[in-house]
mmCIF file of C-alpha atoms in Angstrom:
data_model
loop_
_atom_site.group_PDB
_atom_site.id
_atom_site.type_symbol
_atom_site.label_atom_id
_atom_site.label_comp_id
_atom_site.label_asym_id
_atom_site.label_seq_id
_atom_site.Cartn_x
_atom_site.Cartn_y
_atom_site.Cartn_z
ATOM 1 C CA MET R 1 6.022 -16.262 12.194
ATOM 2 C CA SER R 2 3.513 -13.599 10.463
ATOM 3 C CA PRO R 3 0.619 -13.594 11.831
ATOM 4 C CA VAL R 4 -2.232 -14.667 9.728
ATOM 5 C CA PRO R 5 -4.003 -11.761 8.169
ATOM 6 C CA ARG R 6 -7.620 -11.225 8.625
ATOM 7 C CA PRO R 7 -10.107 -9.253 7.180
ATOM 8 C CA THR R 8 -12.362 -6.154 9.635
ATOM 9 C CA SER R 9 -14.974 -6.355 7.955
ATOM 10 C CA ASP R 10 -17.420 -9.795 6.349
ATOM 11 C CA ARG R 11 -18.413 -7.876 3.097
ATOM 12 C CA LEU R 12 -15.765 -8.279 0.310
ATOM 13 C CA SER R 13 -17.512 -5.179 -1.116
ATOM 14 C CA ASP R 14 -16.350 -3.046 1.684
ATOM 15 C CA TYR R 15 -12.719 -3.784 -0.304
ATOM 16 C CA LEU R 16 -13.581 -2.514 -3.693
ATOM 17 C CA ALA R 17 -15.194 0.404 -2.475
ATOM 18 C CA ALA R 18 -13.704 3.975 -4.138
ATOM 19 C CA ASP R 19 -12.995 7.098 -1.702
ATOM 20 C CA ALA R 20 -11.317 10.023 -1.733
ATOM 21 C CA VAL R 21 -8.459 8.668 -0.840
ATOM 22 C CA VAL R 22 -9.228 5.428 -2.841
ATOM 23 C CA ASP R 23 -9.883 7.390 -6.031
ATOM 24 C CA HIS R 24 -9.511 4.788 -8.254
ATOM 25 C CA ARG R 25 -12.449 5.869 -10.488
ATOM 26 C CA HIS R 26 -10.010 8.835 -11.225
ATOM 27 C CA PRO R 27 -9.063 9.199 -15.379
ATOM 28 C CA SER R 28 -5.534 8.349 -14.953
ATOM 29 C CA ILE R 29 -6.197 5.149 -12.516
ATOM 30 C CA ARG R 30 -7.703 3.581 -15.653
ATOM 31 C CA ALA R 31 -5.677 5.286 -18.007
ATOM 32 C CA LEU R 32 -2.879 2.881 -16.393
ATOM 33 C CA LEU R 33 -4.643 -0.005 -15.898
ATOM 34 C CA ASP R 34 -5.525 0.106 -19.886
ATOM 35 C CA SER R 35 -1.511 0.441 -20.574
ATOM 36 C CA LEU R 36 -0.511 -2.217 -17.974
ATOM 37 C CA ARG R 37 -3.122 -5.337 -19.478
ATOM 38 C CA PRO R 38 -0.773 -8.239 -19.023
ATOM 39 C CA ALA R 39 -1.682 -10.951 -21.597
ATOM 40 C CA GLY R 40 -4.739 -12.542 -20.590
ATOM 41 C CA ASN R 41 -6.960 -11.695 -17.739
ATOM 42 C CA ASP R 42 -5.536 -13.306 -14.940
ATOM 43 C CA SER R 43 -6.413 -12.148 -11.414
ATOM 44 C CA VAL R 44 -2.968 -12.919 -10.221
ATOM 45 C CA GLU R 45 -1.092 -11.552 -13.484
ATOM 46 C CA ARG R 46 -3.099 -8.351 -13.270
ATOM 47 C CA ALA R 47 -2.402 -8.177 -9.244
ATOM 48 C CA LYS R 48 1.630 -8.426 -9.549
ATOM 49 C CA THR R 49 1.505 -6.067 -12.510
ATOM 50 C CA ALA R 50 0.157 -3.403 -10.472
ATOM 51 C CA PHE R 51 2.442 -4.505 -7.543
ATOM 52 C CA ARG R 52 5.317 -3.754 -9.523
ATOM 53 C CA PHE R 53 4.566 -0.445 -11.087
ATOM 54 C CA VAL R 54 4.120 0.833 -7.293
ATOM 55 C CA ARG R 55 6.742 -0.550 -6.039
ATOM 56 C CA ASP R 56 9.560 0.095 -9.298
ATOM 57 C CA GLU R 57 7.728 3.197 -10.756
ATOM 58 C CA VAL R 58 7.103 5.762 -7.567
ATOM 59 C CA GLU R 59 9.493 6.443 -5.764
ATOM 60 C CA HIS R 60 9.412 6.357 -1.948
ATOM 61 C CA VAL R 61 10.119 10.203 -0.340
ATOM 62 C CA ILE R 62 12.127 8.794 1.953
ATOM 63 C CA ASP R 63 14.445 7.124 -1.156
ATOM 64 C CA ALA R 64 14.351 10.139 -3.222
ATOM 65 C CA GLY R 65 14.696 12.245 -0.845
ATOM 66 C CA ASP R 66 11.617 14.151 -2.159
ATOM 67 C CA PRO R 67 10.157 17.079 -0.462
ATOM 68 C CA ARG R 68 6.691 16.195 -1.920
ATOM 69 C CA VAL R 69 4.040 14.952 0.424
ATOM 70 C CA THR R 70 1.159 12.531 -1.777
ATOM 71 C CA TRP R 71 -2.221 10.907 0.202
ATOM 72 C CA ARG R 72 -4.798 10.463 -2.922
ATOM 73 C CA ALA R 73 -3.664 7.884 -5.150
ATOM 74 C CA SER R 74 -4.296 9.369 -8.074
ATOM 75 C CA ASP R 75 -1.728 12.003 -7.093
ATOM 76 C CA VAL R 76 0.343 9.364 -6.197
ATOM 77 C CA LEU R 77 -0.018 8.052 -9.516
ATOM 78 C CA ARG R 78 0.611 11.771 -10.663
ATOM 79 C CA GLU R 79 3.668 12.617 -9.216
ATOM 80 C CA ARG R 80 4.883 9.287 -8.740
ATOM 81 C CA VAL R 81 5.868 9.770 -5.132
ATOM 82 C CA GLY R 82 4.888 8.429 -2.127
ATOM 83 C CA ILE R 83 5.496 7.100 1.609
ATOM 84 C CA CYS R 84 4.671 3.520 2.498
ATOM 85 C CA TYR R 85 0.746 4.469 3.242
ATOM 86 C CA ALA R 86 0.701 6.400 0.130
ATOM 87 C CA LYS R 87 2.267 3.601 -2.335
ATOM 88 C CA ALA R 88 0.063 1.641 -0.430
ATOM 89 C CA HIS R 89 -3.149 3.537 -1.000
ATOM 90 C CA LEU R 90 -2.186 3.300 -5.155
ATOM 91 C CA LEU R 91 -1.693 -0.267 -4.830
ATOM 92 C CA ALA R 92 -5.256 -0.722 -3.217
ATOM 93 C CA ALA R 93 -7.061 1.590 -6.367
ATOM 94 C CA LEU R 94 -5.347 -0.119 -9.080
ATOM 95 C CA LEU R 95 -6.333 -3.507 -7.378
ATOM 96 C CA ARG R 96 -10.230 -2.057 -7.055
ATOM 97 C CA ALA R 97 -10.197 -0.350 -9.990
ATOM 98 C CA GLN R 98 -9.742 -4.047 -11.770
ATOM 99 C CA GLY R 99 -12.341 -5.467 -9.224
ATOM 100 C CA ILE R 100 -9.728 -7.646 -6.496
ATOM 101 C CA PRO R 101 -10.084 -6.687 -3.298
ATOM 102 C CA ALA R 102 -7.577 -4.869 -1.276
ATOM 103 C CA GLY R 103 -7.002 -3.807 2.126
ATOM 104 C CA PHE R 104 -4.726 -1.804 4.071
ATOM 105 C CA CYS R 105 -2.578 -2.919 7.228
ATOM 106 C CA TYR R 106 -0.010 -1.962 9.124
ATOM 107 C CA GLN R 107 3.094 -2.702 10.883
ATOM 108 C CA GLU R 108 4.696 -1.050 13.904
ATOM 109 C CA LEU R 109 8.846 -0.839 13.563
ATOM 110 C CA SER R 110 10.399 2.421 14.365
ATOM 111 C CA ALA R 111 7.395 4.083 13.138
ATOM 112 C CA LEU R 112 4.427 3.074 11.812
ATOM 113 C CA HIS R 113 4.986 1.092 8.213
ATOM 114 C CA GLY R 114 1.941 0.718 6.024
ATOM 115 C CA LEU R 115 1.064 -1.803 3.292
ATOM 116 C CA ASN R 116 -1.624 -3.853 1.435
ATOM 117 C CA ALA R 117 -3.565 -7.136 1.798
ATOM 118 C CA VAL R 118 -5.724 -8.363 -1.575
ATOM 119 C CA TYR R 119 -8.050 -11.268 -1.590
ATOM 120 C CA LEU R 120 -7.217 -13.733 -4.752
ATOM 121 C CA HIS R 121 -8.396 -17.375 -5.035
ATOM 122 C CA GLY R 122 -10.343 -17.093 -1.965
ATOM 123 C CA LYS R 123 -7.767 -16.255 0.507
ATOM 124 C CA TRP R 124 -5.584 -12.752 2.140
ATOM 125 C CA ALA R 125 -2.255 -12.216 0.999
ATOM 126 C CA ARG R 126 -0.754 -9.366 2.121
ATOM 127 C CA LEU R 127 2.424 -7.139 0.171
ATOM 128 C CA ASP R 128 4.201 -4.495 0.428
ATOM 129 C CA ALA R 129 5.038 -2.139 -2.277
ATOM 130 C CA ARG R 130 7.407 0.060 -0.476
ATOM 131 C CA GLY R 131 10.586 -0.057 -2.647
ATOM 132 C CA ASN R 132 13.700 -2.514 -2.656
ATOM 133 C CA ARG R 133 15.798 0.665 -1.766
ATOM 134 C CA THR R 134 17.218 0.795 1.601
ATOM 135 C CA GLY R 135 17.557 -1.936 3.096
ATOM 136 C CA ALA R 136 13.524 -2.958 2.144
ATOM 137 C CA SER R 137 12.651 -6.422 0.086
ATOM 138 C CA GLY R 138 9.194 -6.752 -0.861
ATOM 139 C CA GLU R 139 8.155 -9.175 -3.442
ATOM 140 C CA PHE R 140 4.868 -10.440 -4.914
ATOM 141 C CA SER R 141 4.195 -13.773 -3.253
ATOM 142 C CA LEU R 142 0.865 -15.776 -2.377
ATOM 143 C CA GLU R 143 1.880 -18.134 -0.922
ATOM 144 C CA GLU R 144 4.030 -16.851 1.343
ATOM 145 C CA GLU R 145 5.006 -13.525 3.023
ATOM 146 C CA LYS R 146 7.487 -11.696 2.015
ATOM 147 C CA LEU R 147 7.189 -8.014 3.155
ATOM 148 C CA ALA R 148 9.544 -5.323 2.699
ATOM 149 C CA TRP R 149 10.786 -4.819 6.415
ATOM 150 C CA PRO R 150 10.594 -7.857 8.780
ATOM 151 C CA VAL R 151 9.710 -7.604 12.249
ATOM 152 C CA ASP R 152 12.013 -8.002 15.188
ATOM 153 C CA ALA R 153 9.851 -8.466 18.458
ATOM 154 C CA ALA R 154 13.183 -8.348 20.407
ATOM 155 C CA ARG R 155 13.347 -4.587 19.581
ATOM 156 C CA GLY R 156 8.958 -3.946 20.583
ATOM 157 C CA GLU R 157 8.454 -4.140 16.658
ATOM 158 C CA ARG R 158 4.998 -5.960 16.005
ATOM 159 C CA ASP R 159 2.891 -6.999 12.894
ATOM 160 C CA HIS R 160 -0.977 -6.170 12.979
ATOM 161 C CA PRO R 161 -2.871 -8.153 11.674
ATOM 162 C CA GLU R 162 -5.898 -6.669 10.929
ATOM 163 C CA ILE R 163 -6.916 -6.223 7.055
ATOM 164 C CA HIS R 164 -8.628 -2.681 7.081
ATOM 165 C CA PRO R 165 -11.186 -1.313 4.270
ATOM 166 C CA ALA R 166 -10.494 1.692 4.792
ATOM 167 C CA PRO R 167 -6.575 3.495 5.556
ATOM 168 C CA ALA R 168 -6.386 3.775 9.541
ATOM 169 C CA PRO R 169 -7.053 7.460 10.283
ATOM 170 C CA VAL R 170 -4.645 8.624 11.714
ATOM 171 C CA VAL R 171 -2.827 8.126 8.674
ATOM 172 C CA VAL R 172 -4.754 10.141 6.363
ATOM 173 C CA ASP R 173 -4.796 12.885 9.183
ATOM 174 C CA PHE R 174 -1.313 12.944 8.948
ATOM 175 C CA LEU R 175 -0.368 13.104 5.578
ATOM 176 C CA MET R 176 -3.229 15.677 5.029
ATOM 177 C CA THR R 177 -1.464 17.867 7.228
ATOM 178 C CA ALA R 178 2.123 17.255 6.948
ATOM 179 C CA ALA R 179 4.015 20.660 5.194
ATOM 180 C CA PRO R 180 6.103 19.398 2.072
ATOM 181 C CA GLY R 181 9.493 19.901 2.615
ATOM 182 C CA PRO R 182 12.879 18.336 3.543
ATOM 183 C CA ARG R 183 12.222 15.680 5.638
ATOM 184 C CA TRP R 184 8.743 15.900 6.136
ATOM 185 C CA TYR R 185 7.875 13.155 7.569
ATOM 186 C CA GLU R 186 10.136 13.201 10.807
ATOM 187 C CA LYS R 187 7.169 15.166 12.138
ATOM 188 C CA GLY R 188 4.631 13.420 13.409
ATOM 189 C CA LEU R 189 4.907 10.301 12.009
ATOM 190 C CA PRO R 190 2.451 8.068 13.284
ATOM 191 C CA HIS R 191 3.942 5.109 15.110
ATOM 192 C CA THR R 192 0.459 3.249 15.765
ATOM 193 C CA VAL R 193 -2.957 3.163 14.739
#
């Protein structure tokens, strides 16, 4: 059973902030949202549309065998590629740009895995837009978690229930210092937050 997600800040405004990583005021983020708008103004449909875009239209570097390193949300959008952390940065930007609070969560699997949490209808729900290839199976759901990877406690894996308003510094440092190239993610991938 997954832990109950809990925010590390009591201020929802912290989960709407823009910064150097989650640059949701960037013109390319705004332009994409204009093209993705579902019919009506339902926040759940808008969140689902953003989630599906990141999951399905942005390649995961491992699945794609891509040598590029992206970390800023607008760069992930421009390049259409990113590791799980980078995809989470883009999803947070797309949600926050629409006024939907979003945060960052982590799982300790064979390495640290990044995902999001979204605040809709008065509660938090975790979402994992990693991409459904190589055994991953993340789906959009506010009622039950449908994350890309289940945690196997018998293998020493664990869930972190905390919802952070900003990406973990260890993640940002890793991405900002990673050298592009084949299998770049194997060099120093974080294992814990």
